[in-house]
mmCIF file of C-alpha atoms and ligand atoms in Angstrom:
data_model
loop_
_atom_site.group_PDB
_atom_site.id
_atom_site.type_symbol
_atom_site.label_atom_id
_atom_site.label_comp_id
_atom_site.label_asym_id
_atom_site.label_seq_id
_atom_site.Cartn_x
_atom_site.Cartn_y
_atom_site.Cartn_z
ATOM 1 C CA UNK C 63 9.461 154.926 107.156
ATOM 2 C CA UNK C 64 7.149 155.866 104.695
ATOM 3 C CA UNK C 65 6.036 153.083 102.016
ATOM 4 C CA UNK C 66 3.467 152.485 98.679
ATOM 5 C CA UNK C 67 1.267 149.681 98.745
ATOM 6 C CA UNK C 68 -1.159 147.381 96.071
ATOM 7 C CA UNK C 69 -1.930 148.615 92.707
ATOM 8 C CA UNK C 70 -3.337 151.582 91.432
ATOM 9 C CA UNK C 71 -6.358 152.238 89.504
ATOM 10 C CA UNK C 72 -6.238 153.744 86.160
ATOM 11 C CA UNK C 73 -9.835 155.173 85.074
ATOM 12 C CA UNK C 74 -11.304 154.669 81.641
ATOM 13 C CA UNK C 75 -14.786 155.868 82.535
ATOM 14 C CA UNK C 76 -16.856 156.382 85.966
ATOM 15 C CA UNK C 77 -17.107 152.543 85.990
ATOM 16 C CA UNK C 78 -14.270 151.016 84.366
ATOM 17 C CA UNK C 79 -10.478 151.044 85.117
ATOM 18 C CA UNK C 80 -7.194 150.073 84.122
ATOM 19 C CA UNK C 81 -5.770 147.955 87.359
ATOM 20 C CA UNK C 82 -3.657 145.046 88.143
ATOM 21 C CA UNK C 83 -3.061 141.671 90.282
ATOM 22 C CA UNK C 84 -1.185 143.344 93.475
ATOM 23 C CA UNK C 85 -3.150 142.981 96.499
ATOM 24 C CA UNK C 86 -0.709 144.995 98.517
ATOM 25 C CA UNK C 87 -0.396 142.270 101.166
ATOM 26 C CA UNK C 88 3.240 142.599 100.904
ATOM 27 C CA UNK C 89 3.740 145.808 101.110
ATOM 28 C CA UNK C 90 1.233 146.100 104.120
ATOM 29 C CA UNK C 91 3.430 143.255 105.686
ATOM 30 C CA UNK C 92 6.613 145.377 105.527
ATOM 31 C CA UNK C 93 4.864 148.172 107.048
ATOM 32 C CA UNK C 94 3.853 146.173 109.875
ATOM 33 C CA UNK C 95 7.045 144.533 110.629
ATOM 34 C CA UNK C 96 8.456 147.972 110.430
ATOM 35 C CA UNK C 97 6.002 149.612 113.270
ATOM 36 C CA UNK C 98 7.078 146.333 114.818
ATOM 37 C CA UNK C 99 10.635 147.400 114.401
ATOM 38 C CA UNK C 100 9.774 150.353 116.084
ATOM 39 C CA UNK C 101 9.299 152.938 113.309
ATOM 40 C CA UNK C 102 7.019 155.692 112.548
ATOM 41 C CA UNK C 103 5.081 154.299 109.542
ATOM 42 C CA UNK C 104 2.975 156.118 106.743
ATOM 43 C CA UNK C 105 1.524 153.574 104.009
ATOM 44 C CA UNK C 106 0.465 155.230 101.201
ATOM 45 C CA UNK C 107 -2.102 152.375 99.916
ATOM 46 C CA UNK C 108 -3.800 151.709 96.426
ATOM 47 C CA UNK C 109 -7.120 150.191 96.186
ATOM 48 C CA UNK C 110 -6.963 147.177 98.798
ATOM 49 C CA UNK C 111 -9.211 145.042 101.462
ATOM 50 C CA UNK C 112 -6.789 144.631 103.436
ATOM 51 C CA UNK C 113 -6.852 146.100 107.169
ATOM 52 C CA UNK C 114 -4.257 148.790 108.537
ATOM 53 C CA UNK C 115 -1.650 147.271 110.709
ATOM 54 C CA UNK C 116 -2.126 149.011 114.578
ATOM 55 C CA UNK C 117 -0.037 151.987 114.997
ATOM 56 C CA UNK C 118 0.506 152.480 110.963
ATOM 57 C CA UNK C 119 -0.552 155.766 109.582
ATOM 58 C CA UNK C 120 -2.336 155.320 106.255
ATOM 59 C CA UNK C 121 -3.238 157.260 103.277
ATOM 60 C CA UNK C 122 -6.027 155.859 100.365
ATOM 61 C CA UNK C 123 -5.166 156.759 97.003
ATOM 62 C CA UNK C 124 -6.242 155.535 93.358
ATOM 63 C CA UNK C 125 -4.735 156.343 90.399
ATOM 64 C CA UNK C 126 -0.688 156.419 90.571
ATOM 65 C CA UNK C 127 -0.774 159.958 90.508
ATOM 66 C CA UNK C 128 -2.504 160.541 93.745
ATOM 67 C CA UNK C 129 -0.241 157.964 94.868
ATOM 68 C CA UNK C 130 2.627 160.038 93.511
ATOM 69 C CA UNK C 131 1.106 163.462 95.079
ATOM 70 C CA UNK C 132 0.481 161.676 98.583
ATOM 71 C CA UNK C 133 4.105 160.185 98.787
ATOM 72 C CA UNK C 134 5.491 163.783 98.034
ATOM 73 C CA UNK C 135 2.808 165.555 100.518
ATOM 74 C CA UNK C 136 3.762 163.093 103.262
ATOM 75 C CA UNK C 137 8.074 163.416 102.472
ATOM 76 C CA UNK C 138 7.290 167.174 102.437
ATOM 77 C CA UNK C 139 5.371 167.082 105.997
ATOM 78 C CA UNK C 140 8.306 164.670 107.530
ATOM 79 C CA UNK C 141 11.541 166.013 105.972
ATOM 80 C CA UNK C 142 13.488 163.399 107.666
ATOM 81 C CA UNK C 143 11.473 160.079 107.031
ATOM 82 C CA UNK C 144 14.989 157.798 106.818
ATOM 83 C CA UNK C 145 13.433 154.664 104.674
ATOM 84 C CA UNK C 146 11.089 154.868 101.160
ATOM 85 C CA UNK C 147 10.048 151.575 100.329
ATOM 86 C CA UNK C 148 7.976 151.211 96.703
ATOM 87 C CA UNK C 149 6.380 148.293 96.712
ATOM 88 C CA UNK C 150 3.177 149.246 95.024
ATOM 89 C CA UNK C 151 2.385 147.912 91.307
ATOM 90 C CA UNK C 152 2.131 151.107 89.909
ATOM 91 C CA UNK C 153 0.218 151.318 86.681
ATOM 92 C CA UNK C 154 2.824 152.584 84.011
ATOM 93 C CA UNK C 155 0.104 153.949 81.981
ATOM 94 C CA UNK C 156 -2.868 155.810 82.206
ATOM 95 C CA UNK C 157 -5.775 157.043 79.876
ATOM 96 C CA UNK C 158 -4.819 160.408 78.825
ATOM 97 C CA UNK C 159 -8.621 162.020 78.536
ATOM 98 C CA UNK C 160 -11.392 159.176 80.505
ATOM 99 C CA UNK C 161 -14.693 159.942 79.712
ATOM 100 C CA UNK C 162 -17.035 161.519 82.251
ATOM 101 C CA UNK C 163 -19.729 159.269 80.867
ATOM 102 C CA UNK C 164 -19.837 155.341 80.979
ATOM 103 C CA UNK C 165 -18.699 154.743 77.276
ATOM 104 C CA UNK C 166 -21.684 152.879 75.050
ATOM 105 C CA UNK C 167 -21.371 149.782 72.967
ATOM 106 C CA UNK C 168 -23.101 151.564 69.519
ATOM 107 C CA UNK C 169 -23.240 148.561 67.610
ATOM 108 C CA UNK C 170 -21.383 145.492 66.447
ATOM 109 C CA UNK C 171 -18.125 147.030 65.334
ATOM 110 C CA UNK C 172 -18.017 149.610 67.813
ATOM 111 C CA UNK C 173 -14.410 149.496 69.212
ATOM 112 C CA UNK C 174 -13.132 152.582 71.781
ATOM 113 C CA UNK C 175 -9.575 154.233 70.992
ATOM 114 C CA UNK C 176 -7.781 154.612 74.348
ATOM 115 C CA UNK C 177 -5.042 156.723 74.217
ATOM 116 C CA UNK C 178 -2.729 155.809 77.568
ATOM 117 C CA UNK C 179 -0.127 158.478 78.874
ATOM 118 C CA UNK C 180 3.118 157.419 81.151
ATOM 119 C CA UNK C 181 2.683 157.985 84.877
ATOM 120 C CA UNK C 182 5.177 159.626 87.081
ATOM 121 C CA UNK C 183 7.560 157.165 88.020
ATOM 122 C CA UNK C 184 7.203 157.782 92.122
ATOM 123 C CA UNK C 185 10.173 155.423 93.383
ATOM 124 C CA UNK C 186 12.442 157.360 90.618
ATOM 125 C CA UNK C 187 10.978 161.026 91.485
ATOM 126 C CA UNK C 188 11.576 160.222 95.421
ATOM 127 C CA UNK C 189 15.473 158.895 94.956
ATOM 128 C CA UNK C 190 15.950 161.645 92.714
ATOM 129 C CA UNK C 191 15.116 164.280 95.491
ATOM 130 C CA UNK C 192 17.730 166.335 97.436
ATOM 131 C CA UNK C 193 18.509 164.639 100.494
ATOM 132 C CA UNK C 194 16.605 161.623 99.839
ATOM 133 C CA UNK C 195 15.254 158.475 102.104
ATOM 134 C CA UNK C 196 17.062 155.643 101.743
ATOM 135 C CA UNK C 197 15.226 153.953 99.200
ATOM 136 C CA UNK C 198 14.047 150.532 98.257
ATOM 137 C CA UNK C 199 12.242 149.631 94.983
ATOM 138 C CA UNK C 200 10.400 146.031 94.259
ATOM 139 C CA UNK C 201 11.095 144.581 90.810
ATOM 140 C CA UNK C 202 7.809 142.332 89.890
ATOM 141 C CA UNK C 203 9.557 139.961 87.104
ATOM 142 C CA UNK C 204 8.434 137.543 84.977
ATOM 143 C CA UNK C 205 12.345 135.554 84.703
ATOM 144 C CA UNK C 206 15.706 136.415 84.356
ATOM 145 C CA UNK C 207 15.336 138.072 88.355
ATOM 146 C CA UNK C 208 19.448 138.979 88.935
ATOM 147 C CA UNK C 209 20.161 140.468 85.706
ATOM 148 C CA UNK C 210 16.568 142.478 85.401
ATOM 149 C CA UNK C 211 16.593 143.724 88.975
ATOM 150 C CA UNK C 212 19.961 144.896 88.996
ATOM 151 C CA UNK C 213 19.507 147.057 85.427
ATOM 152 C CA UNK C 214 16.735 148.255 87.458
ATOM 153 C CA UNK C 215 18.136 149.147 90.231
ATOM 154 C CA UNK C 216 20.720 151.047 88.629
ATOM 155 C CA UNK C 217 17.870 153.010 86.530
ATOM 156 C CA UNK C 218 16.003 153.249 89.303
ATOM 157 C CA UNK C 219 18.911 155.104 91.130
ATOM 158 C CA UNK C 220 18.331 152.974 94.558
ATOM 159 C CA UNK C 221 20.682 151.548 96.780
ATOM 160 C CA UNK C 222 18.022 148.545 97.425
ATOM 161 C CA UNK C 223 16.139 146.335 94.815
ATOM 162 C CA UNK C 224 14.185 143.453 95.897
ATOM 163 C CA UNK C 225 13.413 141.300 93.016
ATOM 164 C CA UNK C 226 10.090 138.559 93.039
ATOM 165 C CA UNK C 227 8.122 136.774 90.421
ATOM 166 C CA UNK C 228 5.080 138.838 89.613
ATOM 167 C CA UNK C 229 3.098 136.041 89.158
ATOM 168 C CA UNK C 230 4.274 133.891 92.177
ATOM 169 C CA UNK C 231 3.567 136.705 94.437
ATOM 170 C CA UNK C 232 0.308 138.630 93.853
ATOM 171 C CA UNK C 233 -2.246 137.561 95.928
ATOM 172 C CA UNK C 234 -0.609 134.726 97.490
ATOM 173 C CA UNK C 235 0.276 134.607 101.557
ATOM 174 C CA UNK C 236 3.805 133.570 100.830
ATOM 175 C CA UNK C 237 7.225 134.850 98.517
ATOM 176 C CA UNK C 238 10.294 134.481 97.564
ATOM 177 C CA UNK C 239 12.569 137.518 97.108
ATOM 178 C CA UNK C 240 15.947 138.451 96.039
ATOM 179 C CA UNK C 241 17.758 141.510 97.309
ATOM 180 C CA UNK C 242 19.919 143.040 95.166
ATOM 181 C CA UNK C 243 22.482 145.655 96.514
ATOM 182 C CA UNK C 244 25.782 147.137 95.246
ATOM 183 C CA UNK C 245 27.801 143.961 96.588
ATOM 184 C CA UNK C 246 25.437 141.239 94.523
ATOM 185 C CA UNK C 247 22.087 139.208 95.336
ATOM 186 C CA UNK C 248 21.054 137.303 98.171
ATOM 187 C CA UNK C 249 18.261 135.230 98.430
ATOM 188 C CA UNK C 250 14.989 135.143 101.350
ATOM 189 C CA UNK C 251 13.821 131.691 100.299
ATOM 190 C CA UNK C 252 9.890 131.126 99.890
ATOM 191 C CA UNK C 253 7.932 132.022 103.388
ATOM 192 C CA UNK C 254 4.640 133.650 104.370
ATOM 193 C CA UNK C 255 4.738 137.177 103.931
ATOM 194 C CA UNK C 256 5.204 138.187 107.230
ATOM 195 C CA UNK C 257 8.642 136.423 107.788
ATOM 196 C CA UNK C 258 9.727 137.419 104.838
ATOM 197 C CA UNK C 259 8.746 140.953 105.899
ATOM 198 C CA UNK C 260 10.526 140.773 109.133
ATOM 199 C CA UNK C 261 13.859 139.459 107.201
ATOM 200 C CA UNK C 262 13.925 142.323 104.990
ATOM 201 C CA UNK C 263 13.355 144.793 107.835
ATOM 202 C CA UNK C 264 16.578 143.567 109.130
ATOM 203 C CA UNK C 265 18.252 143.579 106.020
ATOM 204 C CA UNK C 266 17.416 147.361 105.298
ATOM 205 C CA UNK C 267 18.231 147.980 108.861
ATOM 206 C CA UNK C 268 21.659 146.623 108.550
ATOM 207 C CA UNK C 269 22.769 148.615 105.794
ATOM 208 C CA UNK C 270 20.983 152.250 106.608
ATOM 209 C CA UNK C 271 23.422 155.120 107.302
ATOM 210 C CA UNK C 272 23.643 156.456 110.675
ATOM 211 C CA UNK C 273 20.952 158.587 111.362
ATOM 212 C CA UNK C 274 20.305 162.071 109.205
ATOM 213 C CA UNK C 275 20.692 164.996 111.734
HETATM 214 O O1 LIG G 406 9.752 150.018 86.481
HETATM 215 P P1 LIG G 406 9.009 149.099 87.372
HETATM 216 O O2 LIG G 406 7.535 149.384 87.431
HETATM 217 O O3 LIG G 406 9.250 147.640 87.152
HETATM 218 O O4 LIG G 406 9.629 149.422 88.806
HETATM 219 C C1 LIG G 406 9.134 148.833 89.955
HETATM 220 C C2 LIG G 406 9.488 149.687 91.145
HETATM 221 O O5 LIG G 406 9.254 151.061 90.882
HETATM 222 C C3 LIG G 406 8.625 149.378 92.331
HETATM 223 O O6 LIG G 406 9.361 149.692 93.503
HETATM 224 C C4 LIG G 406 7.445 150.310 92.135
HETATM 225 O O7 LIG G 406 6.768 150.556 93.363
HETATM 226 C C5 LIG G 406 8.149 151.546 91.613
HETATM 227 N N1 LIG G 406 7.342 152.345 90.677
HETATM 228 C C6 LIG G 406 6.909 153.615 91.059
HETATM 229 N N2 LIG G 406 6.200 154.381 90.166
HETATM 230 C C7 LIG G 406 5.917 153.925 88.933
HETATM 231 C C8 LIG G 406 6.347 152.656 88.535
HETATM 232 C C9 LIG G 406 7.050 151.883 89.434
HETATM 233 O O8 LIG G 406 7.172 154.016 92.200
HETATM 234 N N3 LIG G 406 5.223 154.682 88.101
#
């Protein structure tokens, strides 16, 4: 199983970023409950505290693009990784040219023009391979959870969309989550983060194919 985790970090200059909310502690709960599970695990982690679960193979990135570049390297290395699971807060945008130098306040007025640039979309790139993992995408929402997640899933191109509430999530211990599948939704009521982890192990383990060769 290979999996993203917590935000990214968007640079501006050496000492500022663009960055969000996540603090990947869902995302490092799935990977646990997955070693649990018995799988071989590779987290590929944006800027977090948080410790590496035992027996869970990690990789540090920053900016979404080494996130993208580290999910590729590591489906390249293991072929037949069965699961992707995206359930980093990747940073849509990035600034296109960030300055080498920490930008200067030069007087009252002074204002910097950032232009921001799209980042590779990495759940969309990896379900778009040949011969793809099964994959899973997270949907942080604001409202409106069963109608958003499943016009994202079907943009997304994934059999698996687990919908939450941005802002009821990051940070906290517990969740709420709704999967949403080709049949319809079903709902993991609110729990700590490492139930609800467990749950949707089982629910991705119940619909996975049969093995790939
Ligand atoms: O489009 P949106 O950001 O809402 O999609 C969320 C899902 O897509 C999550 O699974 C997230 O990890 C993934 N994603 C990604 N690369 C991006 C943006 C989102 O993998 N650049």
């Amino acid at each position: 199983v290979l999996l993203t985790a917590g935000p990214t970090y968007e640079p501006i200059d050496p000492v500022r970023g663009i960055t969000n909310l996540s603090s990947g502690k869902m995302g490092f709960a799935i990977a646990r409950a997955c070693r649990a599970a018995g799988a071989e695990v590779t987290l590929v982690a944006g800027p977090t505290a948080l410790a590496t679960p035992r027996g869970v193979r990690r990789v540090d990135v920053r900016t979404a693009q080494q996130m993208h570049d580290a999910v590729a390297a590591a489906l390249d290395a293991a072929p037949r990784t069965d699961v992707f699971v995206a359930v980093a807060a990747v940073a849509d945008w990035r600034v296109a040219d960030p300055s080498a130098r920490k930008l200067k306040k030069r007087g009252a007025d002074d204002v910097p023009k950032l232009e921001l640039v799209q980042n590779p979309d990495i759940l969309a790139a990896v379900a778009r391979r040949a011969d793809p993992p099964w994959c899973v995408g997270f949907a942080a929402e604001s409202e409106d959870l069963e109608a958003n997640g499943q016009a994202k899933r079907a943009a997304k191109g994934v059999p698996l969309l687990v919908a939450n509430i941005g802002h009821a999530t990051f940070g906290r211990d517990d969740n709420e989550l709704l999967l949403i599948d080709e049949r319809g939704s079903r709902r993991l009521p609110r729990a700590d983060k490492a139930s609800l982890a467990r749950a949707l192990v089982a629910e991705i383990a119940q619909r996975l194919p049969p093995r790939r060769g």
